[in-house]
PDB file of C-alpha atoms in Angstrom:
ATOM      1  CA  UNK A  42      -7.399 -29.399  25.501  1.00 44.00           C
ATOM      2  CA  UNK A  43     -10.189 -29.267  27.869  1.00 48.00           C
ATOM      3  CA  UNK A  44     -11.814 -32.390  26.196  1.00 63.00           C
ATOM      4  CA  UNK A  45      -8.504 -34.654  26.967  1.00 71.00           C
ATOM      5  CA  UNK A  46      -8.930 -36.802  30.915  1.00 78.00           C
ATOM      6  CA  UNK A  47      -5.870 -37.362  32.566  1.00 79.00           C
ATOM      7  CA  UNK A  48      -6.533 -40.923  31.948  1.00 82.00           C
ATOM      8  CA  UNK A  49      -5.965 -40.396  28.429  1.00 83.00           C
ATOM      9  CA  UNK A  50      -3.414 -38.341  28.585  1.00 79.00           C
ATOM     10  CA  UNK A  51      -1.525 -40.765  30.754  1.00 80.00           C
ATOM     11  CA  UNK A  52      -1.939 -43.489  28.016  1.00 84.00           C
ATOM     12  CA  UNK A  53      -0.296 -41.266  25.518  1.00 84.00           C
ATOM     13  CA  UNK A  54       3.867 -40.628  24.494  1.00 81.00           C
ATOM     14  CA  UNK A  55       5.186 -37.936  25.416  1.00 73.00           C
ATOM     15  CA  UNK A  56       4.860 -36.478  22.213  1.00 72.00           C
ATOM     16  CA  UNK A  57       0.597 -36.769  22.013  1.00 77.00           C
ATOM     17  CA  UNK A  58       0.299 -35.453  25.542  1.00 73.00           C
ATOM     18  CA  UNK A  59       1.920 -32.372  24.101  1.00 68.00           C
ATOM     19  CA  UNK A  60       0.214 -31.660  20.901  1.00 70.00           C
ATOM     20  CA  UNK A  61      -2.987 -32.539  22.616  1.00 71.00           C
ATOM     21  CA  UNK A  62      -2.449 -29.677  25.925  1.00 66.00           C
ATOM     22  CA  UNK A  63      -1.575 -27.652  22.454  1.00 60.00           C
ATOM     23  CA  UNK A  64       2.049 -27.228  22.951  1.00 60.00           C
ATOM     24  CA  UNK A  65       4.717 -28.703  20.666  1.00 53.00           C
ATOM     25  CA  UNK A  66       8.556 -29.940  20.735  1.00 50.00           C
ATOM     26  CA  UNK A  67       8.997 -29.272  17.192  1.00 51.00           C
ATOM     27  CA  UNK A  68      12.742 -27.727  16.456  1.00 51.00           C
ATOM     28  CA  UNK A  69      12.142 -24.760  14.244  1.00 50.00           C
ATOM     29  CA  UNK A  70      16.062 -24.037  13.951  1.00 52.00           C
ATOM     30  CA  UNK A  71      16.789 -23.911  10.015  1.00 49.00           C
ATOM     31  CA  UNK A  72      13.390 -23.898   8.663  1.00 48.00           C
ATOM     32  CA  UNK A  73      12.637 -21.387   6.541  1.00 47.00           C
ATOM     33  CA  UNK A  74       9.135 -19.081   6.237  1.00 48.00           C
ATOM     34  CA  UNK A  75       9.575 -18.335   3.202  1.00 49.00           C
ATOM     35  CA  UNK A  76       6.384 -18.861   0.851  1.00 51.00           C
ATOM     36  CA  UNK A  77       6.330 -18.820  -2.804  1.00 50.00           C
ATOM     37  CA  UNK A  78       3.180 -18.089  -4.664  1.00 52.00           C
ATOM     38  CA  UNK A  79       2.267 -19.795  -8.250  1.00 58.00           C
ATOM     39  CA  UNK A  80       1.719 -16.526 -10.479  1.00 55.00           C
ATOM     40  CA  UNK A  81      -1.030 -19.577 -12.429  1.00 60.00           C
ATOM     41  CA  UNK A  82      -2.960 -18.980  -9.562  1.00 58.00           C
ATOM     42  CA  UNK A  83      -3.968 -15.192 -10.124  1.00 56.00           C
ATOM     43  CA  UNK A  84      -7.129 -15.523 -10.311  1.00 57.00           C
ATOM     44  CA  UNK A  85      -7.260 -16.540  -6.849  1.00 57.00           C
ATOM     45  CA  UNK A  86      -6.588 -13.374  -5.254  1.00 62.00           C
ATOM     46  CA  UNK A  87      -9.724 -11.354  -6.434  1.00 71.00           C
ATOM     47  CA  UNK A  88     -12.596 -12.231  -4.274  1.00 78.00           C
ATOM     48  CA  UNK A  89     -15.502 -13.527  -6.813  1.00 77.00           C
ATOM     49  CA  UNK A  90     -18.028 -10.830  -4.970  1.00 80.00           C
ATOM     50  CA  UNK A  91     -15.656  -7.928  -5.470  1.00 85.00           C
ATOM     51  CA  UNK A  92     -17.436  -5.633  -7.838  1.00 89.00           C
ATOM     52  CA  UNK A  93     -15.818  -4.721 -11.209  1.00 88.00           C
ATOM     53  CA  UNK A  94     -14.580  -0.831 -11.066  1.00 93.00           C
ATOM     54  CA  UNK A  95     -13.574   1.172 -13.488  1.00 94.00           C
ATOM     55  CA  UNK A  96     -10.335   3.411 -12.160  1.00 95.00           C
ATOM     56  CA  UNK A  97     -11.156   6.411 -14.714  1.00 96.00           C
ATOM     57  CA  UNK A  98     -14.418   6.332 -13.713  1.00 97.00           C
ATOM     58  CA  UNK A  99     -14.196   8.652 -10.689  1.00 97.00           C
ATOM     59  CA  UNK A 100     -16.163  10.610  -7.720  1.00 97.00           C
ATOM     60  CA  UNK A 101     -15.869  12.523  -5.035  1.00 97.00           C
ATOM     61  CA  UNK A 102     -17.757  12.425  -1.682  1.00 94.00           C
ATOM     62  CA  UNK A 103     -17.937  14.721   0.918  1.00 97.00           C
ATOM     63  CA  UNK A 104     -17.888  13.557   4.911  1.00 96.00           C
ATOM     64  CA  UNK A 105     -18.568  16.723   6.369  1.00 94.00           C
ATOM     65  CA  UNK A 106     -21.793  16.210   8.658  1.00 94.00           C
ATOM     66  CA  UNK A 107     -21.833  11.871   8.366  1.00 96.00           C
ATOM     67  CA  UNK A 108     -21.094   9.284  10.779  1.00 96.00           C
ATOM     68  CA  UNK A 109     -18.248   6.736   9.876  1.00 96.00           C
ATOM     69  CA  UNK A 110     -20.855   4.077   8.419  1.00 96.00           C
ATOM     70  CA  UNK A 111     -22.339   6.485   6.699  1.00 97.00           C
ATOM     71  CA  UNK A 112     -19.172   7.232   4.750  1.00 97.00           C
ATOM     72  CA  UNK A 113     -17.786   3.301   4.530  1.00 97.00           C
ATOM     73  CA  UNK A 114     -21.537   2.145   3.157  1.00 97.00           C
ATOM     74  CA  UNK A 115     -21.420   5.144   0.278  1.00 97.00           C
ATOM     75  CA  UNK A 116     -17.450   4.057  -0.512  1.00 97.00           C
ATOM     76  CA  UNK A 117     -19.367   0.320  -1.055  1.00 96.00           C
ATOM     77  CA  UNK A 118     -22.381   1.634  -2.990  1.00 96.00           C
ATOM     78  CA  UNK A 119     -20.107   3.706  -5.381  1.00 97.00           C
ATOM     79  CA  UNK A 120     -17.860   0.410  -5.880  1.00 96.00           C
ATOM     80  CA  UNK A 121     -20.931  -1.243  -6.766  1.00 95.00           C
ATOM     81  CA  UNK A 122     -21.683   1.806  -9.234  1.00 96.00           C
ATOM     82  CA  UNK A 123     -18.298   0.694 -10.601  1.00 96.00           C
ATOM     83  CA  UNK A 124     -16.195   3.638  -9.870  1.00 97.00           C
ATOM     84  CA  UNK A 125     -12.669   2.985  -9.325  1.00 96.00           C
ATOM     85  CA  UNK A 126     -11.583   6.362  -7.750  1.00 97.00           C
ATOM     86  CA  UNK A 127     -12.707   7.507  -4.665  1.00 98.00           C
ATOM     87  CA  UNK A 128     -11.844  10.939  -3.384  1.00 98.00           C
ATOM     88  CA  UNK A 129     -12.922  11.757   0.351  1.00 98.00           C
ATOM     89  CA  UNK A 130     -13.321  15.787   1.468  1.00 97.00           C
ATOM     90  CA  UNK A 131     -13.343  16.619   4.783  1.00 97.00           C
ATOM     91  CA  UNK A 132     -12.688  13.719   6.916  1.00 97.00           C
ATOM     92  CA  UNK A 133     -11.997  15.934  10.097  1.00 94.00           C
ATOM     93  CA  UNK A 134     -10.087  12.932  11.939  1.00 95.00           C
ATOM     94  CA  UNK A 135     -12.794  10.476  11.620  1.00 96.00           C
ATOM     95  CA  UNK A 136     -11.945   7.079  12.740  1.00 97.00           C
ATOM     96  CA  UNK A 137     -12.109   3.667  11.272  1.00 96.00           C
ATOM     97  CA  UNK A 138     -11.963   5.305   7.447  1.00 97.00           C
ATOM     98  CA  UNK A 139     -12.176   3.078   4.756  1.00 96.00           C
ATOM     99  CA  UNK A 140     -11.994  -0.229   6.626  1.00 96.00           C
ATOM    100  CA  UNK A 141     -12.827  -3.831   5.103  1.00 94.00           C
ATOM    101  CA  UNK A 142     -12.209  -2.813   1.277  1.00 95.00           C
ATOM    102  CA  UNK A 143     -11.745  -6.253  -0.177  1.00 92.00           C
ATOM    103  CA  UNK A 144     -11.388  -4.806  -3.513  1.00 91.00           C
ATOM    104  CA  UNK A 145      -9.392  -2.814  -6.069  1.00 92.00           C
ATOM    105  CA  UNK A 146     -10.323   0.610  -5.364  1.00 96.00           C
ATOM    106  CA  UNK A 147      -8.483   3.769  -5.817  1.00 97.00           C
ATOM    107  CA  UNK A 148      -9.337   5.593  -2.830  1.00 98.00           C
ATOM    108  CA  UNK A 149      -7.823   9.340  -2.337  1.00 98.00           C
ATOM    109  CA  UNK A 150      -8.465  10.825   1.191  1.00 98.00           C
ATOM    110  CA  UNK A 151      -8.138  14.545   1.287  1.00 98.00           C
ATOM    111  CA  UNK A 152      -6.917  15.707   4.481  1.00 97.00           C
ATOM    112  CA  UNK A 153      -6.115  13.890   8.392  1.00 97.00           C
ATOM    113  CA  UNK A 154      -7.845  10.961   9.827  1.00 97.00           C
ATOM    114  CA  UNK A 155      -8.193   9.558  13.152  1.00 97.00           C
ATOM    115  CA  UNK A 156      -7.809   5.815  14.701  1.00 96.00           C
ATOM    116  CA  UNK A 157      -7.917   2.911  12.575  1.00 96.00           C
ATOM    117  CA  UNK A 158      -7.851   4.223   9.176  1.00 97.00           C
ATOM    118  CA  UNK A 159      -8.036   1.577   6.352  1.00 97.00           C
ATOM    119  CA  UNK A 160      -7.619  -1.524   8.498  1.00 96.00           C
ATOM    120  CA  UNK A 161      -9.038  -4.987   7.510  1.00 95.00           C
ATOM    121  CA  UNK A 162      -8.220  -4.075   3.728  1.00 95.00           C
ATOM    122  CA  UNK A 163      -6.901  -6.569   0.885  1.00 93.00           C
ATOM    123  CA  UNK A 164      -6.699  -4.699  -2.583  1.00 92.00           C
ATOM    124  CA  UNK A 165      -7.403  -0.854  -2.751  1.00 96.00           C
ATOM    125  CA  UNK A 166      -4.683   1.850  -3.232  1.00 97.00           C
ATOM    126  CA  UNK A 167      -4.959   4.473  -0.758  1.00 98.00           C
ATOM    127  CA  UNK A 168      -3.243   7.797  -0.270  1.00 98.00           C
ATOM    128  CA  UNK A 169      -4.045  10.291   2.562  1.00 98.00           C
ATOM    129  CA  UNK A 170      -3.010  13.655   2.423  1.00 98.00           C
ATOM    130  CA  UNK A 171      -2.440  14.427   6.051  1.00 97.00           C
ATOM    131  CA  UNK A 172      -1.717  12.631   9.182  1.00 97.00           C
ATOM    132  CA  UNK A 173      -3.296   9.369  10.803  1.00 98.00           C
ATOM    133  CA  UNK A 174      -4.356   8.368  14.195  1.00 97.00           C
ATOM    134  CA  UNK A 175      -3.216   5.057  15.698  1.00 96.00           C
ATOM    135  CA  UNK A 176      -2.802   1.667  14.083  1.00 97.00           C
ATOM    136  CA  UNK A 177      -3.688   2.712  10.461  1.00 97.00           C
ATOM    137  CA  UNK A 178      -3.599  -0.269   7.930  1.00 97.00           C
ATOM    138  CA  UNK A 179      -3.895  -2.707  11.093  1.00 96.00           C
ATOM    139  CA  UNK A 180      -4.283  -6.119   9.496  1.00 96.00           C
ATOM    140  CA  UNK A 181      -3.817  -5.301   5.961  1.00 95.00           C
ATOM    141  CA  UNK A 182      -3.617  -8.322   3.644  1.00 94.00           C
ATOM    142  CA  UNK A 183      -2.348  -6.038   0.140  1.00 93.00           C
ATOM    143  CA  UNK A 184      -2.241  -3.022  -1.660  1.00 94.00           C
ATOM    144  CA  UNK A 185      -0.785   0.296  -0.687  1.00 97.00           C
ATOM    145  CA  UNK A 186      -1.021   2.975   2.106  1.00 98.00           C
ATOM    146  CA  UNK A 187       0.632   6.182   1.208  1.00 98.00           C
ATOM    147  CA  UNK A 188       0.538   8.716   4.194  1.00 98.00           C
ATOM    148  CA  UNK A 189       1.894  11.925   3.219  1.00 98.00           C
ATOM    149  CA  UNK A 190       2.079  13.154   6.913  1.00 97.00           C
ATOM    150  CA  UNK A 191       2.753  11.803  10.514  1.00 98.00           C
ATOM    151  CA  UNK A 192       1.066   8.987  11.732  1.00 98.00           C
ATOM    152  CA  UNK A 193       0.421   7.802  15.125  1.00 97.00           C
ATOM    153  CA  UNK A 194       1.804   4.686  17.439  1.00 97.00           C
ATOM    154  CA  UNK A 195       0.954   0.991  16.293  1.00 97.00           C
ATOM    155  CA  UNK A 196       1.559   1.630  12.792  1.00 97.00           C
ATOM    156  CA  UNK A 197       0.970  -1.410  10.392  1.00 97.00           C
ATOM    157  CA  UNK A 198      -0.156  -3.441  13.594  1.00 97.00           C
ATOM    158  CA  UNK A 199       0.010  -6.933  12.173  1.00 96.00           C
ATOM    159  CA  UNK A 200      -0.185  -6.139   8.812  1.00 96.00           C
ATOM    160  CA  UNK A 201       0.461  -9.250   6.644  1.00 94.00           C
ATOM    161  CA  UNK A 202       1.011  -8.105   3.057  1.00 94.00           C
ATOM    162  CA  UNK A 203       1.182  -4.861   0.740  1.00 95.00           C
ATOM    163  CA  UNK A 204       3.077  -1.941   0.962  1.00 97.00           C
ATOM    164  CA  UNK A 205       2.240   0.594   4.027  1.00 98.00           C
ATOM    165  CA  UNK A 206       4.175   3.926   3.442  1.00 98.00           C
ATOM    166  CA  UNK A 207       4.615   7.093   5.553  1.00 98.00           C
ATOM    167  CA  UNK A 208       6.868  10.152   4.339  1.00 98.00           C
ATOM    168  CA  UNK A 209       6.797  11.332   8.218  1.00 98.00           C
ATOM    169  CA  UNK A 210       7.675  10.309  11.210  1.00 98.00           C
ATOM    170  CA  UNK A 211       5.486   7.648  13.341  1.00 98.00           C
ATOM    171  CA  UNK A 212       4.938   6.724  16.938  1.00 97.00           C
ATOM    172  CA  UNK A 213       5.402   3.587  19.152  1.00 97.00           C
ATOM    173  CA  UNK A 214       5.249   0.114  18.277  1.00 97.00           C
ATOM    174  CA  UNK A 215       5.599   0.500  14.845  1.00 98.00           C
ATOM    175  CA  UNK A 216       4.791  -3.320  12.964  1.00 97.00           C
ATOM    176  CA  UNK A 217       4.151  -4.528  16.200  1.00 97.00           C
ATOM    177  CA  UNK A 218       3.093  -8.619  15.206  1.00 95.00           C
ATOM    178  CA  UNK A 219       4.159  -7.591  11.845  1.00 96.00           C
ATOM    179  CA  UNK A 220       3.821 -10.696   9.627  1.00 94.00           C
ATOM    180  CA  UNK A 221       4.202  -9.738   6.535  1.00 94.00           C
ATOM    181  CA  UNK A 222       4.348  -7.134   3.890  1.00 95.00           C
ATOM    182  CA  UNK A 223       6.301  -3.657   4.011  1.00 97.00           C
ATOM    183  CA  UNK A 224       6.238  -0.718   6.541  1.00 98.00           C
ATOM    184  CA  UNK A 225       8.145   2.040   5.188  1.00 98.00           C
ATOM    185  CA  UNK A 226       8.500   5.369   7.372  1.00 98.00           C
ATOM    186  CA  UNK A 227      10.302   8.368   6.120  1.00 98.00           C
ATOM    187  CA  UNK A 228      11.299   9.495   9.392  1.00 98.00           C
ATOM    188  CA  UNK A 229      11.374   8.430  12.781  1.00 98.00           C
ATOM    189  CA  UNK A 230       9.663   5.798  14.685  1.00 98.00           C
ATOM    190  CA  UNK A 231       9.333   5.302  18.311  1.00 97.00           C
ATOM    191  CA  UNK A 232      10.223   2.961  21.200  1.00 97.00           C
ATOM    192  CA  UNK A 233       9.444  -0.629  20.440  1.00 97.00           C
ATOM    193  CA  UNK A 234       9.456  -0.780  16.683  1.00 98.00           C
ATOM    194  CA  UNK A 235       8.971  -4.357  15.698  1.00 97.00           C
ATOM    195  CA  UNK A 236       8.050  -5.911  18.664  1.00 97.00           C
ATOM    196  CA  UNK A 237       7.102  -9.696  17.700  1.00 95.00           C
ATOM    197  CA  UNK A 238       7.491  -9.052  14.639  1.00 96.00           C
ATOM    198  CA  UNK A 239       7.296 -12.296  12.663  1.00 93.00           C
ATOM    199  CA  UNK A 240       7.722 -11.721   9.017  1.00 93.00           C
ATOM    200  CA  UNK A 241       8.250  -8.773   6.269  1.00 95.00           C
ATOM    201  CA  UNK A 242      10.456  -5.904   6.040  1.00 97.00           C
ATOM    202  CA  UNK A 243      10.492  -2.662   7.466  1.00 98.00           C
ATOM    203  CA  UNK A 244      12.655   0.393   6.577  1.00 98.00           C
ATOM    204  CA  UNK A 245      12.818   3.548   8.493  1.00 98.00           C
ATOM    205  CA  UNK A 246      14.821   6.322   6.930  1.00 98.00           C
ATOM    206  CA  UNK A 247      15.159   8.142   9.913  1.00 98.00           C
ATOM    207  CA  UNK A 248      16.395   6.930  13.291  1.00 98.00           C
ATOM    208  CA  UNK A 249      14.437   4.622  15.448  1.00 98.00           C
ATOM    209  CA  UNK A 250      13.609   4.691  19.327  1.00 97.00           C
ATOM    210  CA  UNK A 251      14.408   2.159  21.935  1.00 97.00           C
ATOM    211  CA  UNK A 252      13.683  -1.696  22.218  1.00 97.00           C
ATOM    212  CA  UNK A 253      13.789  -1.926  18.129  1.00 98.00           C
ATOM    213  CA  UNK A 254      12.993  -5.388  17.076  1.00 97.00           C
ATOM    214  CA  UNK A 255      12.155  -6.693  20.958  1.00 96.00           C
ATOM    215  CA  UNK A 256      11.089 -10.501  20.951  1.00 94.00           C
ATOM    216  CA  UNK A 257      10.981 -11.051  16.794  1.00 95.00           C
ATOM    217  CA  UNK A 258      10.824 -13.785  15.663  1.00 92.00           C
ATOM    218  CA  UNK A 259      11.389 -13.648  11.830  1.00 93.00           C
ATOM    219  CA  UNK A 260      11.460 -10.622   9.341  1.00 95.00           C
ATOM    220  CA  UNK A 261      14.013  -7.611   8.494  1.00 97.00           C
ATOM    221  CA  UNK A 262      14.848  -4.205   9.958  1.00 98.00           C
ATOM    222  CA  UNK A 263      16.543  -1.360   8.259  1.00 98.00           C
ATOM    223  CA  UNK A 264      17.295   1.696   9.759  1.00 98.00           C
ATOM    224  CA  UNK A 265      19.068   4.747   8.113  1.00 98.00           C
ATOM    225  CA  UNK A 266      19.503   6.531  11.145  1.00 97.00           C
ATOM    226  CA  UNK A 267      20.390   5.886  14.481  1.00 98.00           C
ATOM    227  CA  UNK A 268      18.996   3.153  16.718  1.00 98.00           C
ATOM    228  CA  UNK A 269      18.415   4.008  20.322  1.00 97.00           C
ATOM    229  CA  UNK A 270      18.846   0.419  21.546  1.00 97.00           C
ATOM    230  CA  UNK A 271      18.038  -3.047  20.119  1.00 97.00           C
ATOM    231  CA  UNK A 272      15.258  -5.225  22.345  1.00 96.00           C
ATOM    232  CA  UNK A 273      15.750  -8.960  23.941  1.00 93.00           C
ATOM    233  CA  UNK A 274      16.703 -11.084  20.546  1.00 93.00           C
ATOM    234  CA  UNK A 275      17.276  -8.627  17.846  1.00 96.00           C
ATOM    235  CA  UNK A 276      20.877  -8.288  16.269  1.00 96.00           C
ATOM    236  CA  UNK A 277      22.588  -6.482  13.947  1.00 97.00           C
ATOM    237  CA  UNK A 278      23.044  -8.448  10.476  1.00 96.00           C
ATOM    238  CA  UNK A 279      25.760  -8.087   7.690  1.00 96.00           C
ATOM    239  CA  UNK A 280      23.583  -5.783   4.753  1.00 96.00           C
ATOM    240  CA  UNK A 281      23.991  -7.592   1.279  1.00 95.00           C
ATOM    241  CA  UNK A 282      24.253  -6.915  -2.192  1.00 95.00           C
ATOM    242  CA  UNK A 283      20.595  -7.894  -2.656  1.00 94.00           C
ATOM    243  CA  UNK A 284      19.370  -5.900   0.480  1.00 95.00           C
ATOM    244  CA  UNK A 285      20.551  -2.806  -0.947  1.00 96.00           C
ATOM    245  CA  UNK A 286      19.096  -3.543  -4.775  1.00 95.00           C
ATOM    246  CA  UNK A 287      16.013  -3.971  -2.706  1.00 96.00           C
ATOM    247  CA  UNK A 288      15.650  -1.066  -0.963  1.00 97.00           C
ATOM    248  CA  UNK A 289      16.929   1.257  -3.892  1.00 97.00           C
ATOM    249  CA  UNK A 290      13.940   0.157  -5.592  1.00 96.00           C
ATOM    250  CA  UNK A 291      11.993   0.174  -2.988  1.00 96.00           C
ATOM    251  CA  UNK A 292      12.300   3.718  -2.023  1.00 97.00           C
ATOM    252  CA  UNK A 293      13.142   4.901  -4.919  1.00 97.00           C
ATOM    253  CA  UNK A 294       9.512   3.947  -5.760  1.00 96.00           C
ATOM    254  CA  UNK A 295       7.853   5.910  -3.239  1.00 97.00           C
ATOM    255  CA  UNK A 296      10.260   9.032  -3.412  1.00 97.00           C
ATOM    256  CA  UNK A 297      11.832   8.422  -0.909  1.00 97.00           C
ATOM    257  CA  UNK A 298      15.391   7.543  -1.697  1.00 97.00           C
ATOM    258  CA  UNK A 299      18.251   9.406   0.372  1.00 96.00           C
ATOM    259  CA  UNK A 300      20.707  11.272  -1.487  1.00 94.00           C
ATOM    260  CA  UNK A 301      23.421   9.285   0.231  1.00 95.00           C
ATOM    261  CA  UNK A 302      21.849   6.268  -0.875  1.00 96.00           C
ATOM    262  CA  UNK A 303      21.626   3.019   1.175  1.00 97.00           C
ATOM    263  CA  UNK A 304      24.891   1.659   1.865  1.00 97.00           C
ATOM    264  CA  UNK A 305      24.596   3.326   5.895  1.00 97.00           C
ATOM    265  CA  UNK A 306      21.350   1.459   6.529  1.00 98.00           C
ATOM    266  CA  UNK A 307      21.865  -0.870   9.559  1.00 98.00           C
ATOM    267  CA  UNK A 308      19.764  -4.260   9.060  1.00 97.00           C
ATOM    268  CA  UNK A 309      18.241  -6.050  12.211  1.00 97.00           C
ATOM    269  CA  UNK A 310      16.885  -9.444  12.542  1.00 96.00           C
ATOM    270  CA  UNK A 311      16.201 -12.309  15.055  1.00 94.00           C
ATOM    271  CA  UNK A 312      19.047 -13.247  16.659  1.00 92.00           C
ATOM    272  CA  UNK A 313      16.838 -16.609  16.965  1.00 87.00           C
ATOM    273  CA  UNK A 314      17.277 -17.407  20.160  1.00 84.00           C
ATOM    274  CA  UNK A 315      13.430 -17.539  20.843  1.00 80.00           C
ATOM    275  CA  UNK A 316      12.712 -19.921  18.685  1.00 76.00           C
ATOM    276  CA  UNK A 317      12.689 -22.858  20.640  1.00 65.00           C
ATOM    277  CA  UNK A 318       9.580 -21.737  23.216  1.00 57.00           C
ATOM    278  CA  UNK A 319       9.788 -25.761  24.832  1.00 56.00           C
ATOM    279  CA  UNK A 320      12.960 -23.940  26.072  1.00 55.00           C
ATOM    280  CA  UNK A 321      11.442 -20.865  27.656  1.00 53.00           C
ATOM    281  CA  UNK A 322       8.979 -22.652  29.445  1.00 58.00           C
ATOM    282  CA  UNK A 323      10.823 -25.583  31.254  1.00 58.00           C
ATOM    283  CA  UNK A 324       8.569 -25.346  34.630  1.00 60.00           C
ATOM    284  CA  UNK A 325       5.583 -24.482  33.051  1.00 59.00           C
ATOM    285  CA  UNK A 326       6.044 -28.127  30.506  1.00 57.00           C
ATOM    286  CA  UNK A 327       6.863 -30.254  33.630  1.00 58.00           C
ATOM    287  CA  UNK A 328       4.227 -28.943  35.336  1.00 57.00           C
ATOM    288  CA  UNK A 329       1.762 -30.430  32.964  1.00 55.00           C
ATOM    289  CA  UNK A 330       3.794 -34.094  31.872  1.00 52.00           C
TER     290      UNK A 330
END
């Protein structure tokens, strides 16, 4: 945008000068994000440097006494050893666990972790035996999280595939830029649960704070318990036929199916009136034509 003179941009329509300052007067009304993938194409979701592991092939490695990179460069040297299953002892809240795994991995981590735990990953299956520290699975592309605990605020931060499941409760800004994937929570979650959010599900089975689903833009919300309040944009939807086949498997496939079923789940989603920004920015557009 920098590169652009106002002579140019005089000499331009309307519609130039905006997609060159980097804004747009596209209508997004009706359009749909849905994205379907062509199951001929797996091959293309295994990275051609991932190493081949075998999952009965298995080890154990303790943390007790070693720095984070310590522990992250063994979990790569045993992948390139070719085992499959990875069981940590003693993390003692360590941060950043298990981040960047690129791979199928089994990875079993025995006992609580601290910030950060298994971000950046597209592949493994994890499961942590205690609780987690702020934005665990942050950014993950696919494969599971299974926290059997609590976990902390910023839960699945922009996670954008895979399944991300916690039988406890969680903290604040659960999915916050969630854009993709499933967040699953067993309990509670706090204030500001799906804030942005922009595509995926999430489920809570327990009730959820205030400001749920504040400012998303695309995605799904269901709640078995109460809601404090919704946020700016996010409205209660009718729950289908297909919503509730989904979430009986769903949680019925993590254990963690209610024994009154799924037909009280309240579903959220964008009431869409954010999608046209050109709209929300009227003195800000003039300014600049």
């Amino acid at each position: 945008m920098a590169s652009v003179s106002d002579a140019e941009l005089k000499k331009m329509t309307q519609d130039e000068r905006a997609k060159a300052l980097g804004m747009t007067t596209e209508q997004l009304t009706g359009k749909s994000l849905y994205v379907e993938f062509d199951p001929d194409a797996e091959e293309r979701f295994t990275y051609p440097w991932a190493p081949d592991v075998d999952f009965n092939k298995r080890t154990e490695f303790d943390c007790d006494g070693k720095t984070t990179t310590e522990v992250n460069s063994q979990i790569r040297e045993l992948m390139r050893e070719g085992y499959g299953t990875i069981v940590l002892k003693n993390p003692r809240g360590m941060h950043s666990l298990g981040v960047g795994i690129l791979s199928r991995l089994n990875l079993i981590i025995e006992g609580s972790t601290g910030y950060f735990t298994v971000g950046l990953i597209d592949g493994p299956n994890v499961r942590i035996t205690g609780r987690v520290g702020w934005s665990c699975g942050e950014n993950m592309m696919s494969g599971t999280i299974m926290i059997e605990k609590n976990a902390g605020s910023t839960f699945g931060a922009a996670i954008r595939g895979g399944d991300l499941v916690c039988r406890g409760s969680v903290g604040s800004r659960t999915g916050i830029d969630q854009k993709g994937g499933t967040i699953i929570v067993g309990g509670d979650t706090g204030a500001l649960s799906g804030f942005m959010m922009q595509r995926g599900r999430m489920v809570v089975c327990g009730n959820a704070g205030k400001n749920l689903g504040d400012s998303m833009y695309d995605g799904t919300i269901f709640v078995g318990g109460e809601i404090k309040s919704l946020g700016v944009d996010a409205v209660e939807a009718e729950l289908t036929d297909l919503d509730k086949k989904w979430l009986t498997r769903k949680l019925t496939q993590y254990g963690l199916m209610p024994d009154k079923g799924v037909d009280h789940f309240t579903k959220v989603v964008a009431g869409k009136q954010l999608w046209n920004y050109d709209n929300l920015e009227p003195s800000e557009k003039k300014l600049i034509l």
